[in-house]
Amino acid sequence: MNQMLLIILLSTLLPAIGAAYILRTNGKTINFAIIGGTVIYVASIVMIFGLLYGAKRFNMQANDLILLLPFGVAGLFYWLLKGSKMGNE
């Protein structure tokens, strides 16, 4: 396996597990927490590869754009789930 791909896949796994744990401890059901963690993991992977592709288009180094990833994922899911009553026990 390519080393860069392995780092990308493993570095996004811990935030997804952390988000699922936080969802579960805040009163969400176990299924909602697992699905939420999985969605965050997949969205992070898609955004990383999107930023790697975008770096070539904007003629920038990929390392500079990857730093925007946590802000993008946090903003996206805050906007999607603010005030949501889904998944409450």
mmCIF file of N, CA and C in Angstrom:
data_model
loop_
_atom_site.group_PDB
_atom_site.id
_atom_site.type_symbol
_atom_site.label_atom_id
_atom_site.label_comp_id
_atom_site.label_asym_id
_atom_site.label_seq_id
_atom_site.Cartn_x
_atom_site.Cartn_y
_atom_site.Cartn_z
ATOM 1 N N MET A 1 0.840 -1.172 0.000
ATOM 2 C CA MET A 1 0.000 0.000 0.000
ATOM 3 C C MET A 1 0.890 1.243 0.000
ATOM 4 N N ASN A 2 0.486 2.227 -0.734
ATOM 5 C CA ASN A 2 1.221 3.469 -0.793
ATOM 6 C C ASN A 2 1.245 4.108 0.597
ATOM 7 N N GLN A 3 2.410 4.603 1.009
ATOM 8 C CA GLN A 3 2.545 5.163 2.355
ATOM 9 C C GLN A 3 1.665 6.394 2.561
ATOM 10 N N MET A 4 1.535 7.227 1.540
ATOM 11 C CA MET A 4 0.703 8.417 1.670
ATOM 12 C C MET A 4 -0.764 8.037 1.850
ATOM 13 N N LEU A 5 -1.213 7.035 1.126
ATOM 14 C CA LEU A 5 -2.592 6.582 1.250
ATOM 15 C C LEU A 5 -2.846 5.996 2.630
ATOM 16 N N LEU A 6 -1.897 5.255 3.160
ATOM 17 C CA LEU A 6 -2.030 4.689 4.498
ATOM 18 C C LEU A 6 -2.119 5.779 5.556
ATOM 19 N N ILE A 7 -1.308 6.806 5.444
ATOM 20 C CA ILE A 7 -1.349 7.921 6.392
ATOM 21 C C ILE A 7 -2.680 8.642 6.309
ATOM 22 N N ILE A 8 -3.192 8.851 5.116
ATOM 23 C CA ILE A 8 -4.479 9.524 4.947
ATOM 24 C C ILE A 8 -5.589 8.709 5.588
ATOM 25 N N LEU A 9 -5.610 7.419 5.347
ATOM 26 C CA LEU A 9 -6.687 6.586 5.872
ATOM 27 C C LEU A 9 -6.636 6.472 7.389
ATOM 28 N N LEU A 10 -5.448 6.340 7.962
ATOM 29 C CA LEU A 10 -5.340 6.180 9.407
ATOM 30 C C LEU A 10 -5.470 7.505 10.163
ATOM 31 N N SER A 11 -5.039 8.609 9.570
ATOM 32 C CA SER A 11 -5.114 9.894 10.274
ATOM 33 C C SER A 11 -6.545 10.400 10.392
ATOM 34 N N THR A 12 -7.424 9.977 9.527
ATOM 35 C CA THR A 12 -8.819 10.407 9.627
ATOM 36 C C THR A 12 -9.658 9.444 10.456
ATOM 37 N N LEU A 13 -9.099 8.315 10.820
ATOM 38 C CA LEU A 13 -9.851 7.341 11.607
ATOM 39 C C LEU A 13 -10.060 7.805 13.049
ATOM 40 N N LEU A 14 -9.048 8.379 13.671
ATOM 41 C CA LEU A 14 -9.162 8.804 15.067
ATOM 42 C C LEU A 14 -10.199 9.917 15.266
ATOM 43 N N PRO A 15 -10.237 10.974 14.434
ATOM 44 C CA PRO A 15 -11.307 11.965 14.607
ATOM 45 C C PRO A 15 -12.708 11.383 14.417
ATOM 46 N N ALA A 16 -12.853 10.421 13.527
ATOM 47 C CA ALA A 16 -14.166 9.798 13.317
ATOM 48 C C ALA A 16 -14.582 8.991 14.549
ATOM 49 N N ILE A 17 -13.644 8.275 15.145
ATOM 50 C CA ILE A 17 -13.949 7.525 16.365
ATOM 51 C C ILE A 17 -14.270 8.488 17.505
ATOM 52 N N GLY A 18 -13.536 9.578 17.596
ATOM 53 C CA GLY A 18 -13.800 10.582 18.623
ATOM 54 C C GLY A 18 -15.171 11.218 18.466
ATOM 55 N N ALA A 19 -15.567 11.508 17.246
ATOM 56 C CA ALA A 19 -16.886 12.098 17.008
ATOM 57 C C ALA A 19 -17.998 11.116 17.359
ATOM 58 N N ALA A 20 -17.809 9.849 17.023
ATOM 59 C CA ALA A 20 -18.815 8.836 17.374
ATOM 60 C C ALA A 20 -18.930 8.699 18.890
ATOM 61 N N TYR A 21 -17.814 8.745 19.586
ATOM 62 C CA TYR A 21 -17.835 8.663 21.044
ATOM 63 C C TYR A 21 -18.560 9.867 21.656
ATOM 64 N N ILE A 22 -18.292 11.042 21.138
ATOM 65 C CA ILE A 22 -18.954 12.245 21.640
ATOM 66 C C ILE A 22 -20.451 12.194 21.374
ATOM 67 N N LEU A 23 -20.844 11.734 20.195
ATOM 68 C CA LEU A 23 -22.269 11.591 19.901
ATOM 69 C C LEU A 23 -22.925 10.631 20.881
ATOM 70 N N ARG A 24 -22.273 9.527 21.151
ATOM 71 C CA ARG A 24 -22.846 8.521 22.056
ATOM 72 C C ARG A 24 -22.948 9.041 23.479
ATOM 73 N N THR A 25 -21.941 9.739 23.961
ATOM 74 C CA THR A 25 -21.987 10.240 25.330
ATOM 75 C C THR A 25 -22.914 11.436 25.491
ATOM 76 N N ASN A 26 -23.334 12.041 24.396
ATOM 77 C CA ASN A 26 -24.279 13.158 24.463
ATOM 78 C C ASN A 26 -25.723 12.714 24.283
ATOM 79 N N GLY A 27 -25.991 11.433 24.444
ATOM 80 C CA GLY A 27 -27.365 10.957 24.458
ATOM 81 C C GLY A 27 -27.909 10.464 23.133
ATOM 82 N N LYS A 28 -27.071 10.295 22.137
ATOM 83 C CA LYS A 28 -27.536 9.755 20.858
ATOM 84 C C LYS A 28 -27.508 8.226 20.920
ATOM 85 N N THR A 29 -28.294 7.598 20.058
ATOM 86 C CA THR A 29 -28.322 6.139 20.030
ATOM 87 C C THR A 29 -27.011 5.606 19.459
ATOM 88 N N ILE A 30 -26.734 4.325 19.706
ATOM 89 C CA ILE A 30 -25.486 3.718 19.233
ATOM 90 C C ILE A 30 -25.449 3.682 17.708
ATOM 91 N N ASN A 31 -26.587 3.423 17.077
ATOM 92 C CA ASN A 31 -26.622 3.397 15.608
ATOM 93 C C ASN A 31 -26.342 4.770 15.026
ATOM 94 N N PHE A 32 -26.916 5.812 15.627
ATOM 95 C CA PHE A 32 -26.680 7.171 15.148
ATOM 96 C C PHE A 32 -25.213 7.550 15.313
ATOM 97 N N ALA A 33 -24.603 7.146 16.431
ATOM 98 C CA ALA A 33 -23.198 7.459 16.662
ATOM 99 C C ALA A 33 -22.298 6.745 15.658
ATOM 100 N N ILE A 34 -22.584 5.490 15.368
ATOM 101 C CA ILE A 34 -21.770 4.737 14.403
ATOM 102 C C ILE A 34 -21.916 5.311 13.001
ATOM 103 N N ILE A 35 -23.137 5.608 12.612
ATOM 104 C CA ILE A 35 -23.361 6.184 11.275
ATOM 105 C C ILE A 35 -22.719 7.568 11.181
ATOM 106 N N GLY A 36 -22.829 8.358 12.252
ATOM 107 C CA GLY A 36 -22.205 9.681 12.251
ATOM 108 C C GLY A 36 -20.696 9.602 12.128
ATOM 109 N N GLY A 37 -20.065 8.684 12.854
ATOM 110 C CA GLY A 37 -18.621 8.507 12.744
ATOM 111 C C GLY A 37 -18.200 8.045 11.360
ATOM 112 N N THR A 38 -18.987 7.161 10.771
ATOM 113 C CA THR A 38 -18.686 6.673 9.422
ATOM 114 C C THR A 38 -18.819 7.789 8.392
ATOM 115 N N VAL A 39 -19.843 8.603 8.529
ATOM 116 C CA VAL A 39 -20.041 9.722 7.593
ATOM 117 C C VAL A 39 -18.892 10.717 7.708
ATOM 118 N N ILE A 40 -18.458 11.001 8.922
ATOM 119 C CA ILE A 40 -17.333 11.920 9.117
ATOM 120 C C ILE A 40 -16.057 11.336 8.518
ATOM 121 N N TYR A 41 -15.842 10.034 8.667
ATOM 122 C CA TYR A 41 -14.659 9.384 8.098
ATOM 123 C C TYR A 41 -14.662 9.479 6.567
ATOM 124 N N VAL A 42 -15.792 9.145 5.974
ATOM 125 C CA VAL A 42 -15.882 9.180 4.512
ATOM 126 C C VAL A 42 -15.767 10.613 3.992
ATOM 127 N N ALA A 43 -16.407 11.561 4.671
ATOM 128 C CA ALA A 43 -16.316 12.960 4.242
ATOM 129 C C ALA A 43 -14.891 13.476 4.348
ATOM 130 N N SER A 44 -14.170 13.069 5.377
ATOM 131 C CA SER A 44 -12.778 13.490 5.529
ATOM 132 C C SER A 44 -11.911 12.949 4.395
ATOM 133 N N ILE A 45 -12.107 11.684 4.056
ATOM 134 C CA ILE A 45 -11.338 11.076 2.959
ATOM 135 C C ILE A 45 -11.640 11.784 1.642
ATOM 136 N N VAL A 46 -12.908 12.028 1.375
ATOM 137 C CA VAL A 46 -13.291 12.705 0.127
ATOM 138 C C VAL A 46 -12.720 14.115 0.086
ATOM 139 N N MET A 47 -12.771 14.826 1.213
ATOM 140 C CA MET A 47 -12.230 16.186 1.234
ATOM 141 C C MET A 47 -10.714 16.194 1.068
ATOM 142 N N ILE A 48 -10.025 15.209 1.628
ATOM 143 C CA ILE A 48 -8.565 15.150 1.464
ATOM 144 C C ILE A 48 -8.209 14.946 -0.003
ATOM 145 N N PHE A 49 -8.862 13.985 -0.648
ATOM 146 C CA PHE A 49 -8.542 13.763 -2.056
ATOM 147 C C PHE A 49 -8.988 14.936 -2.921
ATOM 148 N N GLY A 50 -10.070 15.590 -2.539
ATOM 149 C CA GLY A 50 -10.490 16.804 -3.244
ATOM 150 C C GLY A 50 -9.477 17.924 -3.097
ATOM 151 N N LEU A 51 -8.929 18.079 -1.898
ATOM 152 C CA LEU A 51 -7.909 19.105 -1.689
ATOM 153 C C LEU A 51 -6.612 18.764 -2.410
ATOM 154 N N LEU A 52 -6.263 17.472 -2.474
ATOM 155 C CA LEU A 52 -5.066 17.083 -3.229
ATOM 156 C C LEU A 52 -5.244 17.398 -4.712
ATOM 157 N N TYR A 53 -6.435 17.166 -5.233
ATOM 158 C CA TYR A 53 -6.711 17.492 -6.630
ATOM 159 C C TYR A 53 -6.751 19.005 -6.823
ATOM 160 N N GLY A 54 -7.360 19.700 -5.865
ATOM 161 C CA GLY A 54 -7.460 21.160 -5.958
ATOM 162 C C GLY A 54 -6.117 21.854 -5.863
ATOM 163 N N ALA A 55 -5.191 21.261 -5.160
ATOM 164 C CA ALA A 55 -3.865 21.862 -5.034
ATOM 165 C C ALA A 55 -3.182 21.946 -6.398
ATOM 166 N N LYS A 56 -3.376 20.962 -7.220
ATOM 167 C CA LYS A 56 -2.782 20.989 -8.558
ATOM 168 C C LYS A 56 -3.444 22.072 -9.419
ATOM 169 N N ARG A 57 -4.761 22.226 -9.261
ATOM 170 C CA ARG A 57 -5.469 23.238 -10.047
ATOM 171 C C ARG A 57 -5.090 24.653 -9.627
ATOM 172 N N PHE A 58 -4.884 24.875 -8.328
ATOM 173 C CA PHE A 58 -4.562 26.204 -7.820
ATOM 174 C C PHE A 58 -3.063 26.468 -7.782
ATOM 175 N N ASN A 59 -2.281 25.504 -8.242
ATOM 176 C CA ASN A 59 -0.835 25.612 -8.272
ATOM 177 C C ASN A 59 -0.263 25.901 -6.880
ATOM 178 N N MET A 60 -0.750 25.139 -5.893
ATOM 179 C CA MET A 60 -0.290 25.259 -4.517
ATOM 180 C C MET A 60 0.224 23.907 -4.054
ATOM 181 N N GLN A 61 0.940 23.906 -2.947
ATOM 182 C CA GLN A 61 1.358 22.641 -2.368
ATOM 183 C C GLN A 61 0.183 22.036 -1.609
ATOM 184 N N ALA A 62 0.060 20.736 -1.671
ATOM 185 C CA ALA A 62 -1.055 20.053 -1.020
ATOM 186 C C ALA A 62 -0.997 20.207 0.500
ATOM 187 N N ASN A 63 0.185 20.322 1.059
ATOM 188 C CA ASN A 63 0.316 20.474 2.513
ATOM 189 C C ASN A 63 -0.379 21.730 3.014
ATOM 190 N N ASP A 64 -0.387 22.779 2.210
ATOM 191 C CA ASP A 64 -1.035 24.018 2.621
ATOM 192 C C ASP A 64 -2.550 23.869 2.654
ATOM 193 N N LEU A 65 -3.094 23.158 1.699
ATOM 194 C CA LEU A 65 -4.546 23.010 1.640
ATOM 195 C C LEU A 65 -5.071 21.961 2.610
ATOM 196 N N ILE A 66 -4.280 20.968 2.952
ATOM 197 C CA ILE A 66 -4.718 19.927 3.881
ATOM 198 C C ILE A 66 -4.995 20.525 5.259
ATOM 199 N N LEU A 67 -4.316 21.616 5.592
ATOM 200 C CA LEU A 67 -4.550 22.260 6.883
ATOM 201 C C LEU A 67 -5.961 22.810 7.003
ATOM 202 N N LEU A 68 -6.649 23.021 5.908
ATOM 203 C CA LEU A 68 -8.025 23.520 5.934
ATOM 204 C C LEU A 68 -9.046 22.423 6.224
ATOM 205 N N LEU A 69 -8.631 21.179 6.164
ATOM 206 C CA LEU A 69 -9.561 20.058 6.316
ATOM 207 C C LEU A 69 -10.336 20.059 7.625
ATOM 208 N N PRO A 70 -9.702 20.189 8.796
ATOM 209 C CA PRO A 70 -10.488 20.150 10.038
ATOM 210 C C PRO A 70 -11.549 21.246 10.100
ATOM 211 N N PHE A 71 -11.223 22.428 9.598
ATOM 212 C CA PHE A 71 -12.200 23.504 9.603
ATOM 213 C C PHE A 71 -13.347 23.210 8.648
ATOM 214 N N GLY A 72 -13.049 22.612 7.520
ATOM 215 C CA GLY A 72 -14.092 22.264 6.557
ATOM 216 C C GLY A 72 -15.039 21.203 7.084
ATOM 217 N N VAL A 73 -14.496 20.150 7.687
ATOM 218 C CA VAL A 73 -15.336 19.070 8.217
ATOM 219 C C VAL A 73 -16.173 19.578 9.390
ATOM 220 N N ALA A 74 -15.554 20.336 10.305
ATOM 221 C CA ALA A 74 -16.297 20.857 11.451
ATOM 222 C C ALA A 74 -17.402 21.813 11.006
ATOM 223 N N GLY A 75 -17.100 22.678 10.085
ATOM 224 C CA GLY A 75 -18.109 23.619 9.587
ATOM 225 C C GLY A 75 -19.247 22.927 8.864
ATOM 226 N N LEU A 76 -18.914 21.932 8.066
ATOM 227 C CA LEU A 76 -19.928 21.200 7.315
ATOM 228 C C LEU A 76 -20.905 20.490 8.245
ATOM 229 N N PHE A 77 -20.390 19.768 9.212
ATOM 230 C CA PHE A 77 -21.276 19.011 10.085
ATOM 231 C C PHE A 77 -21.979 19.889 11.107
ATOM 232 N N TYR A 78 -21.389 21.011 11.493
ATOM 233 C CA TYR A 78 -22.109 21.941 12.358
ATOM 234 C C TYR A 78 -23.301 22.512 11.609
ATOM 235 N N TRP A 79 -23.080 22.899 10.353
ATOM 236 C CA TRP A 79 -24.161 23.467 9.547
ATOM 237 C C TRP A 79 -25.264 22.434 9.295
ATOM 238 N N LEU A 80 -24.891 21.190 9.064
ATOM 239 C CA LEU A 80 -25.880 20.154 8.775
ATOM 240 C C LEU A 80 -26.687 19.723 10.010
ATOM 241 N N LEU A 81 -26.054 19.680 11.168
ATOM 242 C CA LEU A 81 -26.692 19.099 12.336
ATOM 243 C C LEU A 81 -27.079 20.081 13.436
ATOM 244 N N LYS A 82 -26.937 21.380 13.207
ATOM 245 C CA LYS A 82 -27.274 22.328 14.273
ATOM 246 C C LYS A 82 -28.772 22.277 14.567
ATOM 247 N N GLY A 83 -29.107 22.182 15.821
ATOM 248 C CA GLY A 83 -30.494 22.149 16.243
ATOM 249 C C GLY A 83 -31.230 20.853 15.903
ATOM 250 N N SER A 84 -30.517 19.824 15.554
ATOM 251 C CA SER A 84 -31.147 18.567 15.154
ATOM 252 C C SER A 84 -31.582 17.760 16.363
ATOM 253 N N LYS A 85 -32.745 17.168 16.254
ATOM 254 C CA LYS A 85 -33.253 16.273 17.323
ATOM 255 C C LYS A 85 -33.101 14.814 16.912
ATOM 256 N N MET A 86 -32.442 14.543 15.790
ATOM 257 C CA MET A 86 -32.285 13.185 15.299
ATOM 258 C C MET A 86 -31.406 12.381 16.244
ATOM 259 N N GLY A 87 -31.753 11.121 16.421
ATOM 260 C CA GLY A 87 -30.907 10.192 17.144
ATOM 261 C C GLY A 87 -30.952 10.292 18.651
ATOM 262 N N ASN A 88 -31.830 11.111 19.198
ATOM 263 C CA ASN A 88 -31.917 11.198 20.669
ATOM 264 C C ASN A 88 -32.523 9.940 21.238
ATOM 265 N N GLU A 89 -32.074 9.573 22.435
ATOM 266 C CA GLU A 89 -32.627 8.383 23.103
ATOM 267 C C GLU A 89 -33.870 8.782 23.863
#
